[in-house]
mmCIF file with all atom_site columns, C-alpha atoms in Angstrom:
data_model
loop_
_atom_site.group_PDB
_atom_site.id
_atom_site.type_symbol
_atom_site.label_atom_id
_atom_site.label_alt_id
_atom_site.label_comp_id
_atom_site.label_asym_id
_atom_site.label_entity_id
_atom_site.label_seq_id
_atom_site.pdbx_PDB_ins_code
_atom_site.Cartn_x
_atom_site.Cartn_y
_atom_site.Cartn_z
_atom_site.occupancy
_atom_site.B_iso_or_equiv
_atom_site.pdbx_formal_charge
_atom_site.auth_seq_id
_atom_site.auth_comp_id
_atom_site.auth_asym_id
_atom_site.auth_atom_id
_atom_site.pdbx_PDB_model_num
ATOM 1   C CA . UNK A 1 1   ? 0.000   0.000   0.000   1.00 79.00 ? 30  UNK A CA 1
ATOM 2   C CA . UNK A 1 2   ? 1.570   3.251   -1.210  1.00 80.00 ? 31  UNK A CA 1
ATOM 3   C CA . UNK A 1 3   ? -0.521  5.418   1.090   1.00 92.00 ? 32  UNK A CA 1
ATOM 4   C CA . UNK A 1 4   ? -2.204  7.175   -1.830  1.00 96.00 ? 33  UNK A CA 1
ATOM 5   C CA . UNK A 1 5   ? -5.839  6.066   -1.948  1.00 97.00 ? 34  UNK A CA 1
ATOM 6   C CA . UNK A 1 6   ? -7.967  6.231   -5.049  1.00 98.00 ? 35  UNK A CA 1
ATOM 7   C CA . UNK A 1 7   ? -11.649 5.446   -5.329  1.00 97.00 ? 36  UNK A CA 1
ATOM 8   C CA . UNK A 1 8   ? -13.404 3.838   -7.035  1.00 98.00 ? 37  UNK A CA 1
ATOM 9   C CA . UNK A 1 9   ? -11.079 1.186   -8.443  1.00 97.00 ? 38  UNK A CA 1
ATOM 10  C CA . UNK A 1 10  ? -13.332 0.511   -11.409 1.00 97.00 ? 39  UNK A CA 1
ATOM 11  C CA . UNK A 1 11  ? -16.001 2.581   -13.070 1.00 98.00 ? 40  UNK A CA 1
ATOM 12  C CA . UNK A 1 12  ? -18.198 1.773   -16.048 1.00 98.00 ? 41  UNK A CA 1
ATOM 13  C CA . UNK A 1 13  ? -20.371 4.506   -17.485 1.00 98.00 ? 42  UNK A CA 1
ATOM 14  C CA . UNK A 1 14  ? -22.073 5.547   -20.699 1.00 98.00 ? 43  UNK A CA 1
ATOM 15  C CA . UNK A 1 15  ? -21.032 8.159   -23.212 1.00 98.00 ? 44  UNK A CA 1
ATOM 16  C CA . UNK A 1 16  ? -22.172 11.663  -22.349 1.00 98.00 ? 45  UNK A CA 1
ATOM 17  C CA . UNK A 1 17  ? -22.167 11.009  -18.621 1.00 98.00 ? 46  UNK A CA 1
ATOM 18  C CA . UNK A 1 18  ? -20.140 12.677  -15.858 1.00 98.00 ? 47  UNK A CA 1
ATOM 19  C CA . UNK A 1 19  ? -18.024 10.941  -13.242 1.00 98.00 ? 48  UNK A CA 1
ATOM 20  C CA . UNK A 1 20  ? -15.897 11.966  -10.281 1.00 98.00 ? 49  UNK A CA 1
ATOM 21  C CA . UNK A 1 21  ? -12.686 10.244  -9.275  1.00 98.00 ? 50  UNK A CA 1
ATOM 22  C CA . UNK A 1 22  ? -11.341 10.705  -5.787  1.00 98.00 ? 51  UNK A CA 1
ATOM 23  C CA . UNK A 1 23  ? -7.803  10.733  -4.423  1.00 98.00 ? 52  UNK A CA 1
ATOM 24  C CA . UNK A 1 24  ? -6.509  10.949  -0.876  1.00 98.00 ? 53  UNK A CA 1
ATOM 25  C CA . UNK A 1 25  ? -2.780  11.734  -0.730  1.00 97.00 ? 54  UNK A CA 1
ATOM 26  C CA . UNK A 1 26  ? -0.320  10.175  1.671   1.00 95.00 ? 55  UNK A CA 1
ATOM 27  C CA . UNK A 1 27  ? -0.429  11.687  5.108   1.00 93.00 ? 56  UNK A CA 1
ATOM 28  C CA . UNK A 1 28  ? 1.633   14.864  5.102   1.00 91.00 ? 57  UNK A CA 1
ATOM 29  C CA . UNK A 1 29  ? 1.806   15.242  1.318   1.00 93.00 ? 58  UNK A CA 1
ATOM 30  C CA . UNK A 1 30  ? 0.691   18.633  0.042   1.00 93.00 ? 59  UNK A CA 1
ATOM 31  C CA . UNK A 1 31  ? 0.825   18.060  -3.726  1.00 93.00 ? 60  UNK A CA 1
ATOM 32  C CA . UNK A 1 32  ? -1.568  15.946  -5.754  1.00 95.00 ? 61  UNK A CA 1
ATOM 33  C CA . UNK A 1 33  ? -1.061  15.084  -9.414  1.00 95.00 ? 62  UNK A CA 1
ATOM 34  C CA . UNK A 1 34  ? -3.442  13.433  -11.869 1.00 97.00 ? 63  UNK A CA 1
ATOM 35  C CA . UNK A 1 35  ? -2.337  11.272  -14.794 1.00 97.00 ? 64  UNK A CA 1
ATOM 36  C CA . UNK A 1 36  ? -4.150  9.421   -17.558 1.00 97.00 ? 65  UNK A CA 1
ATOM 37  C CA . UNK A 1 37  ? -2.823  6.179   -19.019 1.00 97.00 ? 66  UNK A CA 1
ATOM 38  C CA . UNK A 1 38  ? -4.286  4.942   -22.294 1.00 95.00 ? 67  UNK A CA 1
ATOM 39  C CA . UNK A 1 39  ? -3.033  2.659   -25.041 1.00 90.00 ? 68  UNK A CA 1
ATOM 40  C CA . UNK A 1 40  ? -3.118  5.533   -27.550 1.00 89.00 ? 69  UNK A CA 1
ATOM 41  C CA . UNK A 1 41  ? -1.536  8.319   -25.528 1.00 90.00 ? 70  UNK A CA 1
ATOM 42  C CA . UNK A 1 42  ? 0.534   6.462   -22.962 1.00 94.00 ? 71  UNK A CA 1
ATOM 43  C CA . UNK A 1 43  ? 0.981   8.131   -19.563 1.00 96.00 ? 72  UNK A CA 1
ATOM 44  C CA . UNK A 1 44  ? 0.051   11.804  -19.652 1.00 95.00 ? 73  UNK A CA 1
ATOM 45  C CA . UNK A 1 45  ? 0.150   14.422  -16.930 1.00 95.00 ? 74  UNK A CA 1
ATOM 46  C CA . UNK A 1 46  ? -3.189  16.153  -16.498 1.00 96.00 ? 75  UNK A CA 1
ATOM 47  C CA . UNK A 1 47  ? -3.012  18.599  -13.602 1.00 95.00 ? 76  UNK A CA 1
ATOM 48  C CA . UNK A 1 48  ? -1.325  19.321  -10.269 1.00 93.00 ? 77  UNK A CA 1
ATOM 49  C CA . UNK A 1 49  ? -2.557  20.916  -7.080  1.00 94.00 ? 78  UNK A CA 1
ATOM 50  C CA . UNK A 1 50  ? -0.410  22.130  -4.245  1.00 92.00 ? 79  UNK A CA 1
ATOM 51  C CA . UNK A 1 51  ? -1.979  22.892  -0.883  1.00 93.00 ? 80  UNK A CA 1
ATOM 52  C CA . UNK A 1 52  ? -5.344  23.647  -2.447  1.00 95.00 ? 81  UNK A CA 1
ATOM 53  C CA . UNK A 1 53  ? -4.130  25.730  -5.372  1.00 94.00 ? 82  UNK A CA 1
ATOM 54  C CA . UNK A 1 54  ? -3.727  24.709  -8.997  1.00 93.00 ? 83  UNK A CA 1
ATOM 55  C CA . UNK A 1 55  ? 0.011   24.556  -9.609  1.00 90.00 ? 84  UNK A CA 1
ATOM 56  C CA . UNK A 1 56  ? 0.540   23.149  -13.127 1.00 90.00 ? 85  UNK A CA 1
ATOM 57  C CA . UNK A 1 57  ? -1.546  22.014  -16.058 1.00 91.00 ? 86  UNK A CA 1
ATOM 58  C CA . UNK A 1 58  ? -0.732  19.391  -18.613 1.00 91.00 ? 87  UNK A CA 1
ATOM 59  C CA . UNK A 1 59  ? -2.821  17.851  -21.380 1.00 87.00 ? 88  UNK A CA 1
ATOM 60  C CA . UNK A 1 60  ? -6.121  18.178  -19.587 1.00 94.00 ? 89  UNK A CA 1
ATOM 61  C CA . UNK A 1 61  ? -9.220  18.498  -21.736 1.00 96.00 ? 90  UNK A CA 1
ATOM 62  C CA . UNK A 1 62  ? -11.681 21.315  -21.135 1.00 96.00 ? 91  UNK A CA 1
ATOM 63  C CA . UNK A 1 63  ? -14.312 18.667  -20.301 1.00 97.00 ? 92  UNK A CA 1
ATOM 64  C CA . UNK A 1 64  ? -12.154 17.642  -17.336 1.00 98.00 ? 93  UNK A CA 1
ATOM 65  C CA . UNK A 1 65  ? -11.657 19.613  -14.154 1.00 97.00 ? 94  UNK A CA 1
ATOM 66  C CA . UNK A 1 66  ? -10.150 19.023  -10.752 1.00 98.00 ? 95  UNK A CA 1
ATOM 67  C CA . UNK A 1 67  ? -9.909  20.530  -7.323  1.00 97.00 ? 96  UNK A CA 1
ATOM 68  C CA . UNK A 1 68  ? -8.117  19.976  -4.049  1.00 98.00 ? 97  UNK A CA 1
ATOM 69  C CA . UNK A 1 69  ? -10.050 20.434  -0.849  1.00 97.00 ? 98  UNK A CA 1
ATOM 70  C CA . UNK A 1 70  ? -8.916  21.848  2.522   1.00 96.00 ? 99  UNK A CA 1
ATOM 71  C CA . UNK A 1 71  ? -8.296  18.325  3.836   1.00 96.00 ? 100 UNK A CA 1
ATOM 72  C CA . UNK A 1 72  ? -5.985  17.902  0.785   1.00 97.00 ? 101 UNK A CA 1
ATOM 73  C CA . UNK A 1 73  ? -7.979  15.183  -0.927  1.00 97.00 ? 102 UNK A CA 1
ATOM 74  C CA . UNK A 1 74  ? -8.573  15.820  -4.605  1.00 98.00 ? 103 UNK A CA 1
ATOM 75  C CA . UNK A 1 75  ? -11.307 15.051  -7.095  1.00 98.00 ? 104 UNK A CA 1
ATOM 76  C CA . UNK A 1 76  ? -11.057 14.773  -10.861 1.00 98.00 ? 105 UNK A CA 1
ATOM 77  C CA . UNK A 1 77  ? -14.322 15.459  -12.670 1.00 98.00 ? 106 UNK A CA 1
ATOM 78  C CA . UNK A 1 78  ? -14.787 14.084  -16.165 1.00 98.00 ? 107 UNK A CA 1
ATOM 79  C CA . UNK A 1 79  ? -17.849 15.220  -18.098 1.00 98.00 ? 108 UNK A CA 1
ATOM 80  C CA . UNK A 1 80  ? -19.467 14.609  -21.494 1.00 98.00 ? 109 UNK A CA 1
ATOM 81  C CA . UNK A 1 81  ? -17.581 11.355  -21.564 1.00 98.00 ? 110 UNK A CA 1
ATOM 82  C CA . UNK A 1 82  ? -16.472 9.845   -24.853 1.00 98.00 ? 111 UNK A CA 1
ATOM 83  C CA . UNK A 1 83  ? -15.306 6.340   -25.684 1.00 97.00 ? 112 UNK A CA 1
ATOM 84  C CA . UNK A 1 84  ? -11.758 7.661   -25.980 1.00 96.00 ? 113 UNK A CA 1
ATOM 85  C CA . UNK A 1 85  ? -11.790 8.712   -22.331 1.00 97.00 ? 114 UNK A CA 1
ATOM 86  C CA . UNK A 1 86  ? -11.605 5.068   -21.307 1.00 97.00 ? 115 UNK A CA 1
ATOM 87  C CA . UNK A 1 87  ? -8.290  4.781   -19.483 1.00 97.00 ? 116 UNK A CA 1
ATOM 88  C CA . UNK A 1 88  ? -6.518  4.225   -16.204 1.00 97.00 ? 117 UNK A CA 1
ATOM 89  C CA . UNK A 1 89  ? -6.468  7.403   -14.153 1.00 98.00 ? 118 UNK A CA 1
ATOM 90  C CA . UNK A 1 90  ? -3.696  7.664   -11.593 1.00 97.00 ? 119 UNK A CA 1
ATOM 91  C CA . UNK A 1 91  ? -3.279  10.055  -8.750  1.00 97.00 ? 120 UNK A CA 1
ATOM 92  C CA . UNK A 1 92  ? 0.133   10.719  -7.233  1.00 96.00 ? 121 UNK A CA 1
ATOM 93  C CA . UNK A 1 93  ? 1.218   12.794  -4.286  1.00 94.00 ? 122 UNK A CA 1
ATOM 94  C CA . UNK A 1 94  ? 4.418   14.334  -3.040  1.00 91.00 ? 123 UNK A CA 1
ATOM 95  C CA . UNK A 1 95  ? 5.539   16.037  0.100   1.00 88.00 ? 124 UNK A CA 1
ATOM 96  C CA . UNK A 1 96  ? 6.194   19.398  -1.498  1.00 79.00 ? 125 UNK A CA 1
ATOM 97  C CA . UNK A 1 97  ? 5.769   21.186  -4.799  1.00 75.00 ? 126 UNK A CA 1
ATOM 98  C CA . UNK A 1 98  ? 9.126   19.913  -6.071  1.00 76.00 ? 127 UNK A CA 1
ATOM 99  C CA . UNK A 1 99  ? 8.217   16.253  -6.463  1.00 75.00 ? 128 UNK A CA 1
ATOM 100 C CA . UNK A 1 100 ? 9.980   14.964  -3.353  1.00 74.00 ? 129 UNK A CA 1
ATOM 101 C CA . UNK A 1 101 ? 8.676   11.513  -2.454  1.00 77.00 ? 130 UNK A CA 1
ATOM 102 C CA . UNK A 1 102 ? 6.537   11.124  -5.570  1.00 85.00 ? 131 UNK A CA 1
ATOM 103 C CA . UNK A 1 103 ? 4.154   8.196   -4.997  1.00 92.00 ? 132 UNK A CA 1
ATOM 104 C CA . UNK A 1 104 ? 1.387   6.809   -7.174  1.00 95.00 ? 133 UNK A CA 1
ATOM 105 C CA . UNK A 1 105 ? -1.964  5.404   -6.143  1.00 97.00 ? 134 UNK A CA 1
ATOM 106 C CA . UNK A 1 106 ? -3.401  2.183   -7.519  1.00 96.00 ? 135 UNK A CA 1
ATOM 107 C CA . UNK A 1 107 ? -5.533  3.955   -10.115 1.00 97.00 ? 136 UNK A CA 1
ATOM 108 C CA . UNK A 1 108 ? -9.147  4.072   -11.258 1.00 98.00 ? 137 UNK A CA 1
ATOM 109 C CA . UNK A 1 109 ? -10.001 2.145   -14.400 1.00 97.00 ? 138 UNK A CA 1
ATOM 110 C CA . UNK A 1 110 ? -12.681 4.026   -16.310 1.00 98.00 ? 139 UNK A CA 1
ATOM 111 C CA . UNK A 1 111 ? -14.585 2.287   -19.062 1.00 98.00 ? 140 UNK A CA 1
ATOM 112 C CA . UNK A 1 112 ? -16.935 4.365   -21.197 1.00 98.00 ? 141 UNK A CA 1
ATOM 113 C CA . UNK A 1 113 ? -19.451 2.310   -23.174 1.00 97.00 ? 142 UNK A CA 1
ATOM 114 C CA . UNK B 2 1   ? 8.741   21.167  -24.539 1.00 83.00 ? 18  UNK B CA 1
ATOM 115 C CA . UNK B 2 2   ? 10.264  18.221  -22.722 1.00 87.00 ? 19  UNK B CA 1
ATOM 116 C CA . UNK B 2 3   ? 10.123  14.934  -24.628 1.00 92.00 ? 20  UNK B CA 1
ATOM 117 C CA . UNK B 2 4   ? 11.242  11.534  -23.391 1.00 96.00 ? 21  UNK B CA 1
ATOM 118 C CA . UNK B 2 5   ? 12.152  8.655   -25.664 1.00 97.00 ? 22  UNK B CA 1
ATOM 119 C CA . UNK B 2 6   ? 12.757  5.106   -24.553 1.00 97.00 ? 23  UNK B CA 1
ATOM 120 C CA . UNK B 2 7   ? 14.207  2.257   -26.476 1.00 97.00 ? 24  UNK B CA 1
ATOM 121 C CA . UNK B 2 8   ? 13.626  -0.464  -27.079 1.00 97.00 ? 25  UNK B CA 1
ATOM 122 C CA . UNK B 2 9   ? 9.845   -0.432  -26.678 1.00 97.00 ? 26  UNK B CA 1
ATOM 123 C CA . UNK B 2 10  ? 9.704   -4.191  -26.603 1.00 96.00 ? 27  UNK B CA 1
ATOM 124 C CA . UNK B 2 11  ? 12.349  -6.585  -25.358 1.00 94.00 ? 28  UNK B CA 1
ATOM 125 C CA . UNK B 2 12  ? 12.259  -10.341 -25.093 1.00 95.00 ? 29  UNK B CA 1
ATOM 126 C CA . UNK B 2 13  ? 15.246  -11.906 -23.436 1.00 92.00 ? 30  UNK B CA 1
ATOM 127 C CA . UNK B 2 14  ? 16.338  -15.099 -21.772 1.00 94.00 ? 31  UNK B CA 1
ATOM 128 C CA . UNK B 2 15  ? 16.953  -15.612 -18.105 1.00 96.00 ? 32  UNK B CA 1
ATOM 129 C CA . UNK B 2 16  ? 20.532  -15.064 -17.114 1.00 96.00 ? 33  UNK B CA 1
ATOM 130 C CA . UNK B 2 17  ? 21.259  -12.483 -19.815 1.00 96.00 ? 34  UNK B CA 1
ATOM 131 C CA . UNK B 2 18  ? 22.139  -8.818  -19.393 1.00 96.00 ? 35  UNK B CA 1
ATOM 132 C CA . UNK B 2 19  ? 20.471  -5.946  -21.159 1.00 95.00 ? 36  UNK B CA 1
ATOM 133 C CA . UNK B 2 20  ? 20.090  -2.167  -21.067 1.00 97.00 ? 37  UNK B CA 1
ATOM 134 C CA . UNK B 2 21  ? 17.081  0.092   -21.573 1.00 98.00 ? 38  UNK B CA 1
ATOM 135 C CA . UNK B 2 22  ? 17.847  3.600   -22.803 1.00 98.00 ? 39  UNK B CA 1
ATOM 136 C CA . UNK B 2 23  ? 16.017  6.808   -21.980 1.00 97.00 ? 40  UNK B CA 1
ATOM 137 C CA . UNK B 2 24  ? 16.770  10.045  -23.823 1.00 96.00 ? 41  UNK B CA 1
ATOM 138 C CA . UNK B 2 25  ? 15.196  13.357  -22.912 1.00 93.00 ? 42  UNK B CA 1
ATOM 139 C CA . UNK B 2 26  ? 15.086  16.494  -25.007 1.00 90.00 ? 43  UNK B CA 1
ATOM 140 C CA . UNK B 2 27  ? 15.815  19.348  -22.581 1.00 84.00 ? 44  UNK B CA 1
ATOM 141 C CA . UNK B 2 28  ? 17.479  19.770  -19.233 1.00 80.00 ? 45  UNK B CA 1
ATOM 142 C CA . UNK B 2 29  ? 15.633  17.830  -16.583 1.00 78.00 ? 46  UNK B CA 1
ATOM 143 C CA . UNK B 2 30  ? 15.789  18.305  -12.848 1.00 78.00 ? 47  UNK B CA 1
ATOM 144 C CA . UNK B 2 31  ? 15.026  14.702  -11.886 1.00 87.00 ? 48  UNK B CA 1
ATOM 145 C CA . UNK B 2 32  ? 14.845  11.395  -13.704 1.00 93.00 ? 49  UNK B CA 1
ATOM 146 C CA . UNK B 2 33  ? 12.636  8.569   -12.469 1.00 94.00 ? 50  UNK B CA 1
ATOM 147 C CA . UNK B 2 34  ? 12.389  4.895   -13.316 1.00 97.00 ? 51  UNK B CA 1
ATOM 148 C CA . UNK B 2 35  ? 9.159   3.010   -12.651 1.00 97.00 ? 52  UNK B CA 1
ATOM 149 C CA . UNK B 2 36  ? 7.994   -0.545  -13.007 1.00 97.00 ? 53  UNK B CA 1
ATOM 150 C CA . UNK B 2 37  ? 4.400   -1.419  -13.933 1.00 97.00 ? 54  UNK B CA 1
ATOM 151 C CA . UNK B 2 38  ? 2.842   -4.868  -13.924 1.00 96.00 ? 55  UNK B CA 1
ATOM 152 C CA . UNK B 2 39  ? -0.249  -5.367  -16.131 1.00 92.00 ? 56  UNK B CA 1
ATOM 153 C CA . UNK B 2 40  ? -3.226  -3.406  -14.811 1.00 88.00 ? 57  UNK B CA 1
ATOM 154 C CA . UNK B 2 41  ? -1.300  -2.304  -11.748 1.00 92.00 ? 58  UNK B CA 1
ATOM 155 C CA . UNK B 2 42  ? 0.104   0.927   -10.404 1.00 93.00 ? 59  UNK B CA 1
ATOM 156 C CA . UNK B 2 43  ? 3.539   2.421   -10.958 1.00 95.00 ? 60  UNK B CA 1
ATOM 157 C CA . UNK B 2 44  ? 6.203   1.177   -8.585  1.00 94.00 ? 61  UNK B CA 1
ATOM 158 C CA . UNK B 2 45  ? 9.068   3.585   -8.049  1.00 93.00 ? 62  UNK B CA 1
ATOM 159 C CA . UNK B 2 46  ? 12.459  2.031   -8.732  1.00 96.00 ? 63  UNK B CA 1
ATOM 160 C CA . UNK B 2 47  ? 14.962  4.887   -8.807  1.00 95.00 ? 64  UNK B CA 1
ATOM 161 C CA . UNK B 2 48  ? 15.165  8.659   -8.617  1.00 93.00 ? 65  UNK B CA 1
ATOM 162 C CA . UNK B 2 49  ? 18.290  10.171  -10.165 1.00 93.00 ? 66  UNK B CA 1
ATOM 163 C CA . UNK B 2 50  ? 19.130  13.730  -9.278  1.00 87.00 ? 67  UNK B CA 1
ATOM 164 C CA . UNK B 2 51  ? 22.534  14.649  -10.605 1.00 82.00 ? 68  UNK B CA 1
ATOM 165 C CA . UNK B 2 52  ? 25.011  13.981  -13.356 1.00 82.00 ? 69  UNK B CA 1
ATOM 166 C CA . UNK B 2 53  ? 26.851  10.726  -12.864 1.00 84.00 ? 70  UNK B CA 1
ATOM 167 C CA . UNK B 2 54  ? 24.298  9.382   -10.390 1.00 89.00 ? 71  UNK B CA 1
ATOM 168 C CA . UNK B 2 55  ? 24.225  5.605   -10.204 1.00 92.00 ? 72  UNK B CA 1
ATOM 169 C CA . UNK B 2 56  ? 21.779  3.596   -8.136  1.00 95.00 ? 73  UNK B CA 1
ATOM 170 C CA . UNK B 2 57  ? 21.452  -0.153  -7.776  1.00 96.00 ? 74  UNK B CA 1
ATOM 171 C CA . UNK B 2 58  ? 18.786  -2.398  -6.342  1.00 95.00 ? 75  UNK B CA 1
ATOM 172 C CA . UNK B 2 59  ? 19.204  -6.121  -6.790  1.00 96.00 ? 76  UNK B CA 1
ATOM 173 C CA . UNK B 2 60  ? 19.615  -6.927  -10.485 1.00 97.00 ? 77  UNK B CA 1
ATOM 174 C CA . UNK B 2 61  ? 18.690  -3.411  -11.608 1.00 98.00 ? 78  UNK B CA 1
ATOM 175 C CA . UNK B 2 62  ? 21.063  -0.492  -11.935 1.00 98.00 ? 79  UNK B CA 1
ATOM 176 C CA . UNK B 2 63  ? 20.189  2.989   -13.170 1.00 98.00 ? 80  UNK B CA 1
ATOM 177 C CA . UNK B 2 64  ? 22.526  5.765   -14.222 1.00 96.00 ? 81  UNK B CA 1
ATOM 178 C CA . UNK B 2 65  ? 22.214  9.350   -15.383 1.00 95.00 ? 82  UNK B CA 1
ATOM 179 C CA . UNK B 2 66  ? 24.319  11.399  -17.786 1.00 93.00 ? 83  UNK B CA 1
ATOM 180 C CA . UNK B 2 67  ? 22.866  14.902  -17.828 1.00 90.00 ? 84  UNK B CA 1
ATOM 181 C CA . UNK B 2 68  ? 25.281  16.144  -20.467 1.00 92.00 ? 85  UNK B CA 1
ATOM 182 C CA . UNK B 2 69  ? 24.130  13.485  -22.912 1.00 93.00 ? 86  UNK B CA 1
ATOM 183 C CA . UNK B 2 70  ? 20.545  13.759  -21.589 1.00 93.00 ? 87  UNK B CA 1
ATOM 184 C CA . UNK B 2 71  ? 20.582  10.002  -21.207 1.00 95.00 ? 88  UNK B CA 1
ATOM 185 C CA . UNK B 2 72  ? 19.595  7.592   -18.491 1.00 96.00 ? 89  UNK B CA 1
ATOM 186 C CA . UNK B 2 73  ? 20.026  3.837   -18.620 1.00 97.00 ? 90  UNK B CA 1
ATOM 187 C CA . UNK B 2 74  ? 18.437  0.971   -16.741 1.00 98.00 ? 91  UNK B CA 1
ATOM 188 C CA . UNK B 2 75  ? 20.691  -2.071  -16.779 1.00 98.00 ? 92  UNK B CA 1
ATOM 189 C CA . UNK B 2 76  ? 19.417  -5.534  -15.996 1.00 97.00 ? 93  UNK B CA 1
ATOM 190 C CA . UNK B 2 77  ? 21.956  -8.084  -14.818 1.00 97.00 ? 94  UNK B CA 1
ATOM 191 C CA . UNK B 2 78  ? 21.357  -11.840 -15.025 1.00 95.00 ? 95  UNK B CA 1
ATOM 192 C CA . UNK B 2 79  ? 17.658  -11.394 -15.729 1.00 95.00 ? 96  UNK B CA 1
ATOM 193 C CA . UNK B 2 80  ? 15.076  -13.538 -13.955 1.00 96.00 ? 97  UNK B CA 1
ATOM 194 C CA . UNK B 2 81  ? 11.447  -14.151 -14.921 1.00 95.00 ? 98  UNK B CA 1
ATOM 195 C CA . UNK B 2 82  ? 10.140  -12.009 -12.034 1.00 95.00 ? 99  UNK B CA 1
ATOM 196 C CA . UNK B 2 83  ? 11.561  -8.916  -13.715 1.00 97.00 ? 100 UNK B CA 1
ATOM 197 C CA . UNK B 2 84  ? 9.083   -9.253  -16.579 1.00 97.00 ? 101 UNK B CA 1
ATOM 198 C CA . UNK B 2 85  ? 7.087   -6.002  -16.578 1.00 97.00 ? 102 UNK B CA 1
ATOM 199 C CA . UNK B 2 86  ? 6.844   -2.655  -18.354 1.00 97.00 ? 103 UNK B CA 1
ATOM 200 C CA . UNK B 2 87  ? 9.506   -0.146  -17.355 1.00 98.00 ? 104 UNK B CA 1
ATOM 201 C CA . UNK B 2 88  ? 9.016   3.580   -17.713 1.00 98.00 ? 105 UNK B CA 1
ATOM 202 C CA . UNK B 2 89  ? 11.401  6.440   -17.409 1.00 97.00 ? 106 UNK B CA 1
ATOM 203 C CA . UNK B 2 90  ? 10.050  9.882   -16.619 1.00 95.00 ? 107 UNK B CA 1
ATOM 204 C CA . UNK B 2 91  ? 11.660  13.306  -16.468 1.00 93.00 ? 108 UNK B CA 1
ATOM 205 C CA . UNK B 2 92  ? 10.738  16.181  -14.207 1.00 88.00 ? 109 UNK B CA 1
ATOM 206 C CA . UNK B 2 93  ? 11.199  19.878  -14.844 1.00 82.00 ? 110 UNK B CA 1
ATOM 207 C CA . UNK B 2 94  ? 11.041  22.687  -12.352 1.00 78.00 ? 111 UNK B CA 1
ATOM 208 C CA . UNK B 2 95  ? 9.375   25.894  -13.453 1.00 75.00 ? 112 UNK B CA 1
ATOM 209 C CA . UNK B 2 96  ? 7.763   28.840  -11.749 1.00 71.00 ? 113 UNK B CA 1
ATOM 210 C CA . UNK B 2 97  ? 9.077   27.830  -8.338  1.00 69.00 ? 114 UNK B CA 1
ATOM 211 C CA . UNK B 2 98  ? 7.904   24.253  -8.378  1.00 75.00 ? 115 UNK B CA 1
ATOM 212 C CA . UNK B 2 99  ? 7.756   20.998  -10.302 1.00 76.00 ? 116 UNK B CA 1
ATOM 213 C CA . UNK B 2 100 ? 5.700   20.416  -13.417 1.00 80.00 ? 117 UNK B CA 1
ATOM 214 C CA . UNK B 2 101 ? 4.156   17.027  -14.038 1.00 87.00 ? 118 UNK B CA 1
ATOM 215 C CA . UNK B 2 102 ? 6.279   14.065  -15.029 1.00 92.00 ? 119 UNK B CA 1
ATOM 216 C CA . UNK B 2 103 ? 6.869   13.508  -18.727 1.00 93.00 ? 120 UNK B CA 1
ATOM 217 C CA . UNK B 2 104 ? 6.931   9.766   -19.401 1.00 96.00 ? 121 UNK B CA 1
ATOM 218 C CA . UNK B 2 105 ? 8.502   7.693   -22.104 1.00 97.00 ? 122 UNK B CA 1
ATOM 219 C CA . UNK B 2 106 ? 6.322   5.171   -23.916 1.00 97.00 ? 123 UNK B CA 1
ATOM 220 C CA . UNK B 2 107 ? 7.635   2.345   -21.751 1.00 97.00 ? 124 UNK B CA 1
ATOM 221 C CA . UNK B 2 108 ? 9.674   -0.777  -22.440 1.00 97.00 ? 125 UNK B CA 1
ATOM 222 C CA . UNK B 2 109 ? 7.676   -4.000  -22.357 1.00 97.00 ? 126 UNK B CA 1
ATOM 223 C CA . UNK B 2 110 ? 10.131  -6.580  -21.035 1.00 97.00 ? 127 UNK B CA 1
ATOM 224 C CA . UNK B 2 111 ? 9.521   -10.312 -21.261 1.00 97.00 ? 128 UNK B CA 1
ATOM 225 C CA . UNK B 2 112 ? 12.045  -12.650 -19.698 1.00 96.00 ? 129 UNK B CA 1
ATOM 226 C CA . UNK B 2 113 ? 11.789  -16.236 -20.804 1.00 93.00 ? 130 UNK B CA 1
ATOM 227 C CA . UNK B 2 114 ? 13.185  -19.268 -19.013 1.00 86.00 ? 131 UNK B CA 1
#
């Protein structure tokens, strides 16, 4: 157990729907990062939050959004889902904003049908 | 824009043999990571390399970093079947007072046959 908790582990939903993925960072970690892993695109960085504030953006679609709450857990919201959004979504956390102690969660597998 | 290239992308080798996976990155990177991923599983951190000439070893795996050549290598010594997995390298850049997200290579799918 890495200490980074992601829920749910699996999610199946229909096209056009909206889902929310949840991530709880390791105790003491202030940064949360979201990644998408698909066969087509490989592993891609989506977005990072540090202590509640958006810190960096990667290849995140406009249909996707995220936030980090005061208790430091984070949620990734995916809306108007398309078949191509089917992927493994990973959350990672680190102690600071410089990537120290980077640790990945076990991921959420999203299947859009 | 930081780009990371790994090669080979697929490697089938026999137990007991040695091999090296190469990771090239396009611009100066502040940290270089190696991860292992088993099918459908999470990313397991293997090594973090911080400076030029860094070498780290864990069991049959050894990673090195040459920042001048923008090259990292993951060397496998006397491979065993349990090392079969996909290996990723990833580079990290600092900007604006903090770290950006990791930029990953496409991964090397390693199969070790008895």
